JSON list of C-alpha atoms in Angstrom, two decimals:
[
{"chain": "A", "resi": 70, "resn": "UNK", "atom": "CA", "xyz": [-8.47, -36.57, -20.25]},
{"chain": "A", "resi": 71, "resn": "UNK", "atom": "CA", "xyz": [-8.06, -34.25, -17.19]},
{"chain": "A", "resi": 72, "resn": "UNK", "atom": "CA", "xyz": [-11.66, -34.26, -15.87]},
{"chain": "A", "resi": 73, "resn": "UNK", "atom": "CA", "xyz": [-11.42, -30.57, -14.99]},
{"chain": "A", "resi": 74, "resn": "UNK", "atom": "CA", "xyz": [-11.13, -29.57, -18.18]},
{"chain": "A", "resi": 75, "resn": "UNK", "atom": "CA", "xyz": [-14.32, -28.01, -19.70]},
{"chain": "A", "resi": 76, "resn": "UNK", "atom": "CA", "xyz": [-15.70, -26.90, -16.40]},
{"chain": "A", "resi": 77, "resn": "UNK", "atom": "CA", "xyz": [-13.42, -23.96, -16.50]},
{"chain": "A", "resi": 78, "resn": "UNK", "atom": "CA", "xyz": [-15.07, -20.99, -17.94]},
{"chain": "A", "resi": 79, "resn": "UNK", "atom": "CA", "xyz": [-12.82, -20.13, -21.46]},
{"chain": "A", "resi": 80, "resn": "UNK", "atom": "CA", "xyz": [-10.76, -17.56, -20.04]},
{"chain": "A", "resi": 81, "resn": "UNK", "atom": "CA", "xyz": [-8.68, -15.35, -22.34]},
{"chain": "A", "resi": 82, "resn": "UNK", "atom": "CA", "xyz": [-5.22, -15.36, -20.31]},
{"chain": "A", "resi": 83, "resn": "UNK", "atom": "CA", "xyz": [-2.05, -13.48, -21.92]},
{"chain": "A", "resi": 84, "resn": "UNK", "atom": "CA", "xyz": [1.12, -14.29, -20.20]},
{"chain": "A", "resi": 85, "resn": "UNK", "atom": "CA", "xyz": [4.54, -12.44, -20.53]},
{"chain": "A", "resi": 86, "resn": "UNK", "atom": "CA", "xyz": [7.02, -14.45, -19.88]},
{"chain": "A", "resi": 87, "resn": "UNK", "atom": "CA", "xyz": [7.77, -17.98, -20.41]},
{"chain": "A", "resi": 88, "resn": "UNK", "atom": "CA", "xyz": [10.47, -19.14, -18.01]},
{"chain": "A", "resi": 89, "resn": "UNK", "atom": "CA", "xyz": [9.87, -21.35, -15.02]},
{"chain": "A", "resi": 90, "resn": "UNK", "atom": "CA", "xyz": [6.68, -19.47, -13.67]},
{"chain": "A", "resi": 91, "resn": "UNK", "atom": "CA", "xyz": [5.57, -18.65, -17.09]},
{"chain": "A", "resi": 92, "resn": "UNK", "atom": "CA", "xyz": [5.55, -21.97, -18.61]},
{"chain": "A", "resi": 93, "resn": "UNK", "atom": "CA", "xyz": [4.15, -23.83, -15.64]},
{"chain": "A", "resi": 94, "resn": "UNK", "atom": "CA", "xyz": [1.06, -21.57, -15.73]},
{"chain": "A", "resi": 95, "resn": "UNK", "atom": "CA", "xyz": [1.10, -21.90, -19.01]},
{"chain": "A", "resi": 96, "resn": "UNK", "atom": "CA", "xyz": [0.81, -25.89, -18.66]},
{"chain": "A", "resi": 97, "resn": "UNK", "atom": "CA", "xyz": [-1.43, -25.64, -15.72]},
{"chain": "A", "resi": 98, "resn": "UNK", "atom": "CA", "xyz": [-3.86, -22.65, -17.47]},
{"chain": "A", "resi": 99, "resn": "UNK", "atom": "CA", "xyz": [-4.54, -24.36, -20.80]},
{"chain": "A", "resi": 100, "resn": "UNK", "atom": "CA", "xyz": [-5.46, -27.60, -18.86]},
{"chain": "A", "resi": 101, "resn": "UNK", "atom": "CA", "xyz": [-7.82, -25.96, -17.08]},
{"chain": "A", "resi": 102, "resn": "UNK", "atom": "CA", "xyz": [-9.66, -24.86, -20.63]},
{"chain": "A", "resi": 103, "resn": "UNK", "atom": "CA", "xyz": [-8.26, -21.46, -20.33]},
{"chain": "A", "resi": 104, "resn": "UNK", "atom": "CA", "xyz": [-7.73, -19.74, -23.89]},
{"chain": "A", "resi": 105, "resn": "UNK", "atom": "CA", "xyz": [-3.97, -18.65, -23.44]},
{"chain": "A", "resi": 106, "resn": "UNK", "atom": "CA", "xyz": [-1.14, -16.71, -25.73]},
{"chain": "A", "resi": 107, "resn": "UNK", "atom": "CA", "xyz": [2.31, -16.65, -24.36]},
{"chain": "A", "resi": 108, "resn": "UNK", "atom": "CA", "xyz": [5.21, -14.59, -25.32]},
{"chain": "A", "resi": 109, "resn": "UNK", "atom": "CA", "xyz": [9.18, -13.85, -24.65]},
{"chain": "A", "resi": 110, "resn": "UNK", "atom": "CA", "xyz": [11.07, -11.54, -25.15]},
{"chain": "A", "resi": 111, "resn": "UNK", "atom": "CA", "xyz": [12.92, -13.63, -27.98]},
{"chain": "A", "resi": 112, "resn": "UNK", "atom": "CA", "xyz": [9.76, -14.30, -30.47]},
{"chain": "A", "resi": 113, "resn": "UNK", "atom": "CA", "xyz": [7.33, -16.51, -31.14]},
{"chain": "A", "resi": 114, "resn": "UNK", "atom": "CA", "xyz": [9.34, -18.80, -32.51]},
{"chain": "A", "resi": 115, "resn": "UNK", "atom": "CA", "xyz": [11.42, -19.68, -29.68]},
{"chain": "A", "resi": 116, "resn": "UNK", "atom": "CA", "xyz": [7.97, -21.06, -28.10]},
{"chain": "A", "resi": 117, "resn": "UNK", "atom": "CA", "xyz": [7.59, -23.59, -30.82]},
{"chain": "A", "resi": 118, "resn": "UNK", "atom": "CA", "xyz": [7.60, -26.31, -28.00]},
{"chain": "A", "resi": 119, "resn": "UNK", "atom": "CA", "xyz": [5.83, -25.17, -25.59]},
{"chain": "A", "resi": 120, "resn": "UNK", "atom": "CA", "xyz": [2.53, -24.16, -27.65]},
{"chain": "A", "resi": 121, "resn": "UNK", "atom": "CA", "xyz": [2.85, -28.00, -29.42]},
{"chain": "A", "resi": 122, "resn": "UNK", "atom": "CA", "xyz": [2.94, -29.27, -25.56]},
{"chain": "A", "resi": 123, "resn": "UNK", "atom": "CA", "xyz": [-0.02, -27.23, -24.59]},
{"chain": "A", "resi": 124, "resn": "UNK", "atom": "CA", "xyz": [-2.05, -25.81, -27.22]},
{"chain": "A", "resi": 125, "resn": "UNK", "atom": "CA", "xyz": [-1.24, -22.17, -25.84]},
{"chain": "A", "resi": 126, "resn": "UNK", "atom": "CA", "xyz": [-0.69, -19.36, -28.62]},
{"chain": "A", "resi": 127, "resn": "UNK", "atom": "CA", "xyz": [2.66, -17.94, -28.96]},
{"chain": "A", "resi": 128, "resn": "UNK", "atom": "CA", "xyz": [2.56, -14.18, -29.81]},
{"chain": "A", "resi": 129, "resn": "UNK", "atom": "CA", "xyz": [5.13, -10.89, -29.41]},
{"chain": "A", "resi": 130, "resn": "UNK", "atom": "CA", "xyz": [5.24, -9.65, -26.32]},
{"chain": "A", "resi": 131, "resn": "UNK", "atom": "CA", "xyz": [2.89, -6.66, -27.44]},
{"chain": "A", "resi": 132, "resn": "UNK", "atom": "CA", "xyz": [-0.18, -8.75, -28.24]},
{"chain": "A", "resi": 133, "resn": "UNK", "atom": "CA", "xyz": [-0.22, -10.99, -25.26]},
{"chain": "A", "resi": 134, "resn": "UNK", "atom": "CA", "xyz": [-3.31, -8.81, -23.98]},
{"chain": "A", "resi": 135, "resn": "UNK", "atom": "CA", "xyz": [-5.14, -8.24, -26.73]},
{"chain": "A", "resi": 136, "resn": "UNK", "atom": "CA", "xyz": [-8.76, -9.86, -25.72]},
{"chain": "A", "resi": 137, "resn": "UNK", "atom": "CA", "xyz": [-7.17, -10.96, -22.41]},
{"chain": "A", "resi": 138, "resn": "UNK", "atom": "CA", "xyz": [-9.18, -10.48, -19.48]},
{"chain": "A", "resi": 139, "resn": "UNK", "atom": "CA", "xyz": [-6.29, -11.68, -17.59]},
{"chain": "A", "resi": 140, "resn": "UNK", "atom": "CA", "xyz": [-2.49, -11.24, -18.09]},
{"chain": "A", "resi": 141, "resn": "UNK", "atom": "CA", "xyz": [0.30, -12.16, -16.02]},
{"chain": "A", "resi": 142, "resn": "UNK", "atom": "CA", "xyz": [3.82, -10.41, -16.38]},
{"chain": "A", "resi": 143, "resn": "UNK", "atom": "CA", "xyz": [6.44, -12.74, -15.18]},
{"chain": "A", "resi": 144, "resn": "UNK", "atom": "CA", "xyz": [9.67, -11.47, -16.61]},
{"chain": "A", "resi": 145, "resn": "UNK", "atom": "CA", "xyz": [12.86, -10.30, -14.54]},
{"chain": "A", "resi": 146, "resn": "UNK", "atom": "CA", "xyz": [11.84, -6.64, -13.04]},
{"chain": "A", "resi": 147, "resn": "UNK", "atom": "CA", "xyz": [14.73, -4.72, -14.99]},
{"chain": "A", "resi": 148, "resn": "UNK", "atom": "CA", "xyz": [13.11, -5.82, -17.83]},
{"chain": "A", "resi": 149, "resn": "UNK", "atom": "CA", "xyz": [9.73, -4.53, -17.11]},
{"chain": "A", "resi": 150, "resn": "UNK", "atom": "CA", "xyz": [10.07, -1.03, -18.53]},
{"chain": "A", "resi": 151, "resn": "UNK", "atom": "CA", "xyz": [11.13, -2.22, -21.69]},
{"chain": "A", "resi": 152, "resn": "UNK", "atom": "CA", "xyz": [7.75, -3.80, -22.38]},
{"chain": "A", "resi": 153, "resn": "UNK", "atom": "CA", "xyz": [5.80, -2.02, -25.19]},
{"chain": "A", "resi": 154, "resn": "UNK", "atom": "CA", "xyz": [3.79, 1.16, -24.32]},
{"chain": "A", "resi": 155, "resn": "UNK", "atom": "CA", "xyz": [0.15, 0.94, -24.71]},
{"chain": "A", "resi": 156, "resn": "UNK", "atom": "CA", "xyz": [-0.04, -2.85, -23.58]},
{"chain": "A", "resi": 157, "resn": "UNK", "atom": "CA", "xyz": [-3.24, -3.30, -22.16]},
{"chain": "A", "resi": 158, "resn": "UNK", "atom": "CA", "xyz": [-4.78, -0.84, -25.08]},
{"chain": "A", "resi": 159, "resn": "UNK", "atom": "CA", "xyz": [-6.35, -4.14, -26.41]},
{"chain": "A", "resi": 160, "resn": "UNK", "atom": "CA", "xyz": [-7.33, -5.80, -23.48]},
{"chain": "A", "resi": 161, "resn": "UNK", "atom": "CA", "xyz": [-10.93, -6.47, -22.11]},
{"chain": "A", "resi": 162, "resn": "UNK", "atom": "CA", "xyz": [-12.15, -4.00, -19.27]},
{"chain": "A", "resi": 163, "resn": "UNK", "atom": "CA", "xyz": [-11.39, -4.06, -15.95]},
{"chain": "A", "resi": 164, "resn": "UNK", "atom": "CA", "xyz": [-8.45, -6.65, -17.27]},
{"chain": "A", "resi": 165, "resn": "UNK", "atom": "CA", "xyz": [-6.87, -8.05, -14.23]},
{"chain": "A", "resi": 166, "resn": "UNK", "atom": "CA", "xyz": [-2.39, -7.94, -14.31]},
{"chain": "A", "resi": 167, "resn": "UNK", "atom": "CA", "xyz": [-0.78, -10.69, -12.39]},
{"chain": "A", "resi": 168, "resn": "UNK", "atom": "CA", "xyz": [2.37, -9.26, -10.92]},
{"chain": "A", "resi": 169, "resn": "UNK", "atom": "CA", "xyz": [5.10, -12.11, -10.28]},
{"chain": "A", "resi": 170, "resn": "UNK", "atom": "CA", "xyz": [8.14, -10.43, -10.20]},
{"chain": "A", "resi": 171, "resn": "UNK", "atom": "CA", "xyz": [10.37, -9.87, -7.64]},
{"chain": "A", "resi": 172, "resn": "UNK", "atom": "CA", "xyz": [13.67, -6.89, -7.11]},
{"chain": "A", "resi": 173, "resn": "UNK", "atom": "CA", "xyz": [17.19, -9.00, -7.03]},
{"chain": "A", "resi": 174, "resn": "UNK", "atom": "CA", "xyz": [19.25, -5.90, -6.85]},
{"chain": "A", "resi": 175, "resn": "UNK", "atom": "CA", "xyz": [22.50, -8.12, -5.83]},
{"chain": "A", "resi": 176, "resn": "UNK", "atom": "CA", "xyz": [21.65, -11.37, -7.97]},
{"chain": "A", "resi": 177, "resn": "UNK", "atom": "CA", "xyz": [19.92, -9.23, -11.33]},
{"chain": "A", "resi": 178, "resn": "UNK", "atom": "CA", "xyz": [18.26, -6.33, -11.57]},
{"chain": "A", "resi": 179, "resn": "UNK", "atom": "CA", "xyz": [20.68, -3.78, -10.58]},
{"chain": "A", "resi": 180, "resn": "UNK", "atom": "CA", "xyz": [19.58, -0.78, -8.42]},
{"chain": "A", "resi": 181, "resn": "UNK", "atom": "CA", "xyz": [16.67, 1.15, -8.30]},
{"chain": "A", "resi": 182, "resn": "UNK", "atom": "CA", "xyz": [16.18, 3.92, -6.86]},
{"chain": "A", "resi": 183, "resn": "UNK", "atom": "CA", "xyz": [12.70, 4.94, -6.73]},
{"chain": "A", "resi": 184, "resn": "UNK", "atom": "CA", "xyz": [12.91, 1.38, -4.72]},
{"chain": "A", "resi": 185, "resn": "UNK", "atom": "CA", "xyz": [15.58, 2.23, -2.85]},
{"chain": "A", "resi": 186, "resn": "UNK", "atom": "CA", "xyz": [15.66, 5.93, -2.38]},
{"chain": "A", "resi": 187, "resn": "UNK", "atom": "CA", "xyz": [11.22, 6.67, -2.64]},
{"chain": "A", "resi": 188, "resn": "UNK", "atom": "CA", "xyz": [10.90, 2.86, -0.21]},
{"chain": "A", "resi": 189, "resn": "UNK", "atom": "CA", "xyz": [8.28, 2.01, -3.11]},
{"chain": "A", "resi": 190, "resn": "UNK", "atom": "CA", "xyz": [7.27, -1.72, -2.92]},
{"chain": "A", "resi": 191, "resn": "UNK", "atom": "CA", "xyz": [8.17, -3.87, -6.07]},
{"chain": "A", "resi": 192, "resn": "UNK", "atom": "CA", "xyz": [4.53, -4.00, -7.60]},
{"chain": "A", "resi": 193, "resn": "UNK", "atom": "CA", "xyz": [3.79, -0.34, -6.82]},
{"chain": "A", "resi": 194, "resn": "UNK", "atom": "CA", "xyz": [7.46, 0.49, -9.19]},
{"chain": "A", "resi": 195, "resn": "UNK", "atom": "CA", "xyz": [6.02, -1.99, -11.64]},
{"chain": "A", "resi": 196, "resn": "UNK", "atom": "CA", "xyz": [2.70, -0.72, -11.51]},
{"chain": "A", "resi": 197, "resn": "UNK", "atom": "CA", "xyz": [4.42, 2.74, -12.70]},
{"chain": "A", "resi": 198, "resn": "UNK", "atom": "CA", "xyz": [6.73, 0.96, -15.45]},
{"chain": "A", "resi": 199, "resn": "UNK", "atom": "CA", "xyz": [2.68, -0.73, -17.20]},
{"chain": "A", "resi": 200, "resn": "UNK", "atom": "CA", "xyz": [0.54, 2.50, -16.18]},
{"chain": "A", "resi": 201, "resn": "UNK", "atom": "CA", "xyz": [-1.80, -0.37, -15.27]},
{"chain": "A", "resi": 202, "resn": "UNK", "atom": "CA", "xyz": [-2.83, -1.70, -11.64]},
{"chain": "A", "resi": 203, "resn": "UNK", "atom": "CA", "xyz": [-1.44, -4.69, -10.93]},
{"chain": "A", "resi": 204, "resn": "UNK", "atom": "CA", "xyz": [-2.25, -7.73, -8.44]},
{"chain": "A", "resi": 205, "resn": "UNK", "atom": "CA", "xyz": [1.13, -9.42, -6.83]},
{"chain": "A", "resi": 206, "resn": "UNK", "atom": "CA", "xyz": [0.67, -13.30, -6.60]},
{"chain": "A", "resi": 207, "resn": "UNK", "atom": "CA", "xyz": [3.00, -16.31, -7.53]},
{"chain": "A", "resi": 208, "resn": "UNK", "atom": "CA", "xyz": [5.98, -14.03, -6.84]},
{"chain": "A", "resi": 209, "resn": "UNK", "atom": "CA", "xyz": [7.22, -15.89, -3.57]},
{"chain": "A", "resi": 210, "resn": "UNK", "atom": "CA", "xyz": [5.54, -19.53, -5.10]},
{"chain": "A", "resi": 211, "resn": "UNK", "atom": "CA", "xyz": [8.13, -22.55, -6.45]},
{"chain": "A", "resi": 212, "resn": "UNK", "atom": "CA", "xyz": [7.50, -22.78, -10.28]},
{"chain": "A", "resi": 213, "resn": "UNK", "atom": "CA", "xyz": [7.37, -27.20, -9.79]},
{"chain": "A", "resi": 214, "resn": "UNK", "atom": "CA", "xyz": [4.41, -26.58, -6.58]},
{"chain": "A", "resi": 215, "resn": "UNK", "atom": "CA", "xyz": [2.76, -24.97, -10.03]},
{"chain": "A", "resi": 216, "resn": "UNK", "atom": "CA", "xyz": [2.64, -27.93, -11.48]},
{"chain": "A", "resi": 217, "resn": "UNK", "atom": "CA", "xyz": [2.45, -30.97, -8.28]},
{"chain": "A", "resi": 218, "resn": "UNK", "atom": "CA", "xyz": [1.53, -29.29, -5.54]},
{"chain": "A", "resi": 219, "resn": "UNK", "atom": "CA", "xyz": [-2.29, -28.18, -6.74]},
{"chain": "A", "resi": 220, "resn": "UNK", "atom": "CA", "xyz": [-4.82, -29.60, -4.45]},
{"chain": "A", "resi": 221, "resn": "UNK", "atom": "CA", "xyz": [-8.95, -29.61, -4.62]},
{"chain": "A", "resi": 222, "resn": "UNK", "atom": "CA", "xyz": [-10.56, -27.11, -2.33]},
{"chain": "A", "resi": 223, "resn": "UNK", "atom": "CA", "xyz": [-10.63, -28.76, 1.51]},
{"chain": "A", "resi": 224, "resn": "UNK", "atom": "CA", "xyz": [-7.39, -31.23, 0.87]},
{"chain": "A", "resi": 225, "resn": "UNK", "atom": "CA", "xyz": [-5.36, -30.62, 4.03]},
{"chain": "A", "resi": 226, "resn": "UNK", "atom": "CA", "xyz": [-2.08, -30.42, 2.25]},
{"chain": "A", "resi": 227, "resn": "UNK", "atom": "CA", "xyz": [-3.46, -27.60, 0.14]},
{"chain": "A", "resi": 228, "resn": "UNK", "atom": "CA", "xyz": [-0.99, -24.34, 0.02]},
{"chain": "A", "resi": 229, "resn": "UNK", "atom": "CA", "xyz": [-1.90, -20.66, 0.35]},
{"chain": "A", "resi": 230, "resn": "UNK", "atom": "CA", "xyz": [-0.86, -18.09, -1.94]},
{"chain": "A", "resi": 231, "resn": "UNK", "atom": "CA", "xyz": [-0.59, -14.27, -0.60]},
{"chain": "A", "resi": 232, "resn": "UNK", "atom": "CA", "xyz": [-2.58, -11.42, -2.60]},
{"chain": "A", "resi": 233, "resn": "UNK", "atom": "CA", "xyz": [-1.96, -8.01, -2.89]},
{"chain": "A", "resi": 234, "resn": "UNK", "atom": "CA", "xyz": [-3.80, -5.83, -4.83]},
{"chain": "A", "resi": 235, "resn": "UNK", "atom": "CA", "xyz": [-6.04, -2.26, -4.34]},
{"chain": "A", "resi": 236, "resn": "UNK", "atom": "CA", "xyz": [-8.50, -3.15, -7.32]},
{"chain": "A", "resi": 237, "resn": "UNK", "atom": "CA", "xyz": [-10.45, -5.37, -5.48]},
{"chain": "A", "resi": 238, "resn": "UNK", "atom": "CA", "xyz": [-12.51, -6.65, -8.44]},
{"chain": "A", "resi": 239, "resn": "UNK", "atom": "CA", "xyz": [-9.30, -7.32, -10.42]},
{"chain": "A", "resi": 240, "resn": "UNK", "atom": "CA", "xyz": [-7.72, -9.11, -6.80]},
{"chain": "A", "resi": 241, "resn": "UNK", "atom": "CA", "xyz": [-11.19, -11.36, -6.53]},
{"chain": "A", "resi": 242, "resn": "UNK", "atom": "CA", "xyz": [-11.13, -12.51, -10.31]},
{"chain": "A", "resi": 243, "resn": "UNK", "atom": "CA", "xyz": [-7.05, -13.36, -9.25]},
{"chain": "A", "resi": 244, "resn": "UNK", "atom": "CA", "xyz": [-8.23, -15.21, -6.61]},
{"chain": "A", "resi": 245, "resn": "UNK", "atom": "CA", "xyz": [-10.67, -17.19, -8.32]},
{"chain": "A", "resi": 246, "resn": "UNK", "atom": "CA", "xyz": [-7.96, -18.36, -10.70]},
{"chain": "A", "resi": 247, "resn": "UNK", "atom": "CA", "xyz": [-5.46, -19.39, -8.28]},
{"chain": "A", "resi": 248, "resn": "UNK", "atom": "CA", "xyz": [-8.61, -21.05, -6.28]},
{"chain": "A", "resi": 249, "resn": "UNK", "atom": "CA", "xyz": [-9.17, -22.89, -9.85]},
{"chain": "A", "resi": 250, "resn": "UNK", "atom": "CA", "xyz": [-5.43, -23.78, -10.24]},
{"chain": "A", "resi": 251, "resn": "UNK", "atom": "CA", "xyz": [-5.77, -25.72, -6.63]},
{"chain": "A", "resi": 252, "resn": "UNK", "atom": "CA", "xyz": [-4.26, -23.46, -4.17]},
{"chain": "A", "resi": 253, "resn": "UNK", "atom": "CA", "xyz": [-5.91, -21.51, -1.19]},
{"chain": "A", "resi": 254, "resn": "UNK", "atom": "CA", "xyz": [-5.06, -17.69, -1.26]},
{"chain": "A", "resi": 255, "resn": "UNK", "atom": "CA", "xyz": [-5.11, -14.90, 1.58]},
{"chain": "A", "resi": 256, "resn": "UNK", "atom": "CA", "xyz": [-5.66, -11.68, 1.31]},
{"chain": "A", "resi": 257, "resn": "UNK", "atom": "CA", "xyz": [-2.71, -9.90, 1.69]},
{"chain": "A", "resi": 258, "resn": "UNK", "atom": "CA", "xyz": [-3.48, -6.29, 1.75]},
{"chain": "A", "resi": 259, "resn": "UNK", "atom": "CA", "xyz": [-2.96, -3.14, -1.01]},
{"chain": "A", "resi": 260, "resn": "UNK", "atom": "CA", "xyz": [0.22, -2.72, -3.16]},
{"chain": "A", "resi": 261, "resn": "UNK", "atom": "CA", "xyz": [1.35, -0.60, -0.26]},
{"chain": "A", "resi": 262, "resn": "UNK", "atom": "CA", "xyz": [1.68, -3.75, 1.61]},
{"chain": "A", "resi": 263, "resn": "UNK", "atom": "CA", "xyz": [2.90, -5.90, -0.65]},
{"chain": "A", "resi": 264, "resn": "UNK", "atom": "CA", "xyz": [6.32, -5.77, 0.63]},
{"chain": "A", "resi": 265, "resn": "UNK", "atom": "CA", "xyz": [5.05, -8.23, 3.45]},
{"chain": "A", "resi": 266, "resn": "UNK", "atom": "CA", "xyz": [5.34, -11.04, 0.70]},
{"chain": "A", "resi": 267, "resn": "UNK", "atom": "CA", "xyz": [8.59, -9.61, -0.66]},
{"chain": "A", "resi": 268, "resn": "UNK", "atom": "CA", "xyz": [12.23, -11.90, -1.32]},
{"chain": "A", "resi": 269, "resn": "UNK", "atom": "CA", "xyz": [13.58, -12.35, 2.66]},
{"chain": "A", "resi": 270, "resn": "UNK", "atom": "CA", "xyz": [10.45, -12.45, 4.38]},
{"chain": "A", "resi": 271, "resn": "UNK", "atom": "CA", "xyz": [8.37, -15.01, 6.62]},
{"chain": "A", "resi": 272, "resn": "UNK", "atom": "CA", "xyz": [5.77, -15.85, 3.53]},
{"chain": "A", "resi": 273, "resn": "UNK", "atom": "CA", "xyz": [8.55, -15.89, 0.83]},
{"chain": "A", "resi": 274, "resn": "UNK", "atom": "CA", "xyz": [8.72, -19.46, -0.69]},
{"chain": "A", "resi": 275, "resn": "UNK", "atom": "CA", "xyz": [6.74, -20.77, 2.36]},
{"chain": "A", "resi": 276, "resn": "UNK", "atom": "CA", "xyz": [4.51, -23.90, 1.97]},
{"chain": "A", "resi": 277, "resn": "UNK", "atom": "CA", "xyz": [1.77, -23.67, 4.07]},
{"chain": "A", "resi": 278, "resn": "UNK", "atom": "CA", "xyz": [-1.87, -23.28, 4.39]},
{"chain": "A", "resi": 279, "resn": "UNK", "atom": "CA", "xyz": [-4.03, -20.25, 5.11]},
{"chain": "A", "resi": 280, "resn": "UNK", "atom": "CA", "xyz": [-3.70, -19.88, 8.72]},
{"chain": "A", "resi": 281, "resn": "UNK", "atom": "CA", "xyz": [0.53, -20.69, 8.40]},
{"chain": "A", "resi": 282, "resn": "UNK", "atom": "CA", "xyz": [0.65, -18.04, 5.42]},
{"chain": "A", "resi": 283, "resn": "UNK", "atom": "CA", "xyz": [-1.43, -15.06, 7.49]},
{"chain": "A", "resi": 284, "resn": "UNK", "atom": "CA", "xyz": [0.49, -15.63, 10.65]},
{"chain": "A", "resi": 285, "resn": "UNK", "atom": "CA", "xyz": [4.07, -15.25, 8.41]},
{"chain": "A", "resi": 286, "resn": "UNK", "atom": "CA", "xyz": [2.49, -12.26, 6.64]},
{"chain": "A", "resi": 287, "resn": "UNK", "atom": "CA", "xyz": [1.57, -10.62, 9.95]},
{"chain": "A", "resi": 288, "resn": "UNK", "atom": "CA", "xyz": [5.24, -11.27, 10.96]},
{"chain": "A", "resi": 289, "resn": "UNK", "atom": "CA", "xyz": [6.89, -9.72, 8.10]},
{"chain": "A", "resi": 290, "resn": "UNK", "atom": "CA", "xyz": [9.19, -6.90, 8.94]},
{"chain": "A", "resi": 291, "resn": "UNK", "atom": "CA", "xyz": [9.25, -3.83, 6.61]},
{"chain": "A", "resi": 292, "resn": "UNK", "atom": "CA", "xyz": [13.07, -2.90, 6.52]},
{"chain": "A", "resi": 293, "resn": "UNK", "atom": "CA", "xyz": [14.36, -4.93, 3.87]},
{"chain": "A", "resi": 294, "resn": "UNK", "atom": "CA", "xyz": [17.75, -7.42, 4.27]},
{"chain": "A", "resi": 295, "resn": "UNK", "atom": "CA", "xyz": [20.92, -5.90, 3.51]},
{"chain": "A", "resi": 296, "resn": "UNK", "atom": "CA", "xyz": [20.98, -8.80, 0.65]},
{"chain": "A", "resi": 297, "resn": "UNK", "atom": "CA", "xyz": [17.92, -7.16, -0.98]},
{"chain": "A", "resi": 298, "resn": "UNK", "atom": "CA", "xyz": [19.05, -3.76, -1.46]},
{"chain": "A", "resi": 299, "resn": "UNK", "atom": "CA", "xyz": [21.40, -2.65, -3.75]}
]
């Protein structure tokens, strides 16, 4: 038995997607004790698996935040405003939205041009897309480090994970978690700054601490790569 679990508090967690970052927090979340539904955007019953391996809930897409007090949406970012309208309706006050998702004009998503054309950051376009605030975290973060690379608070290998966010009660109840999963986190600023943690820059996919994770955040340059614009 994971001696963790039961001193997590029983979190109501929806979470929208169930690919590689998805399904990882998915495994991590319910082993912390953590009361989660998953969905896809191909049914419930394509999550068969998944819920036997972890006890999670599956559910369509539009009830993932019903109760939740926590929901993360980690589905490709041209998929976004497809999500049903009123999604949060259902969801506990003050709920706190995990944004993970990054803009792959090139690779995925196509271009957009309020990105593009308006220089909104990712979250702030995906923040439009919910009509919800959103807090960006896990979007530069290796789906496996999810699952191997958690550490207990002081461990000297233990990573940092960036946080943007302008609710700041919904950014310190996102911090807690990803304190609870076993990573550090630092502060990284409103949505409006989000784009220091965006695809092509110092923090992206970086493995570090705190102090290695500020200094690459500080670095960050706001123009973005020629590969990361469509």
């Amino acid at each position: 038995m994971d001696p963790r679990k039961g001193e997590a508090s029983d979190m109501r967690i929806g979470i929208i997607g169930a690919g590689n970052i998805g399904g990882n927090l998915t495994r991590r979340l319910t082993a912390l004790g953590h009361d989660v539904s998953v969905a896809n955007s191909r049914g419930p019953h394509t999550l068969t698996d998944l819920a036997e391996e972890t006890g999670a809930t599956p559910v369509h897409a539009g009830d993932a935040a019903r109760g939740a007090e926590v929901v993360v949406v980690t589905i490709p970012l041209k998929a976004v405003p497809d999500l049903p309208s009123g999604l949060f309706d259902e969801a506990t006050e003050g709920v706190a939205v995990i944004d993970t998702n990054n803009y792959y004009p090139r690779q995925r998503d196509g271009r957009i041009a309020a990105i593009e054309d308006e220089g909104l950051t990712e979250s702030r376009w995906i923040e439009r897309q919910l009509g919800h605030p959103v807090v960006k975290a896990f979007n530069g973060t290796y789906a496996q480090d999810i699952l191997d690379r958690h550490r207990p608070a002081g461990a000297p290998d233990r990573l940092a994970v960036p946080v943007a966010g302008d609710d700041e009660a919904a950014k310190r109840k996102v911090r807690a978690l990803i304190e609870e999963l076993g990573f550090d986190t630092v502060d990284a600023g409103g949505i409006d700054d989000s784009w220091r943690q965006q695809p092509d820059t110092p923090v992206y996919g970086l493995r570090a601490g705190t102090e290695e994770v500020t200094k690459a955040l500080a670095e960050a340059s706001p123009t973005r790569a020629p590969d990361f614009r469509g």
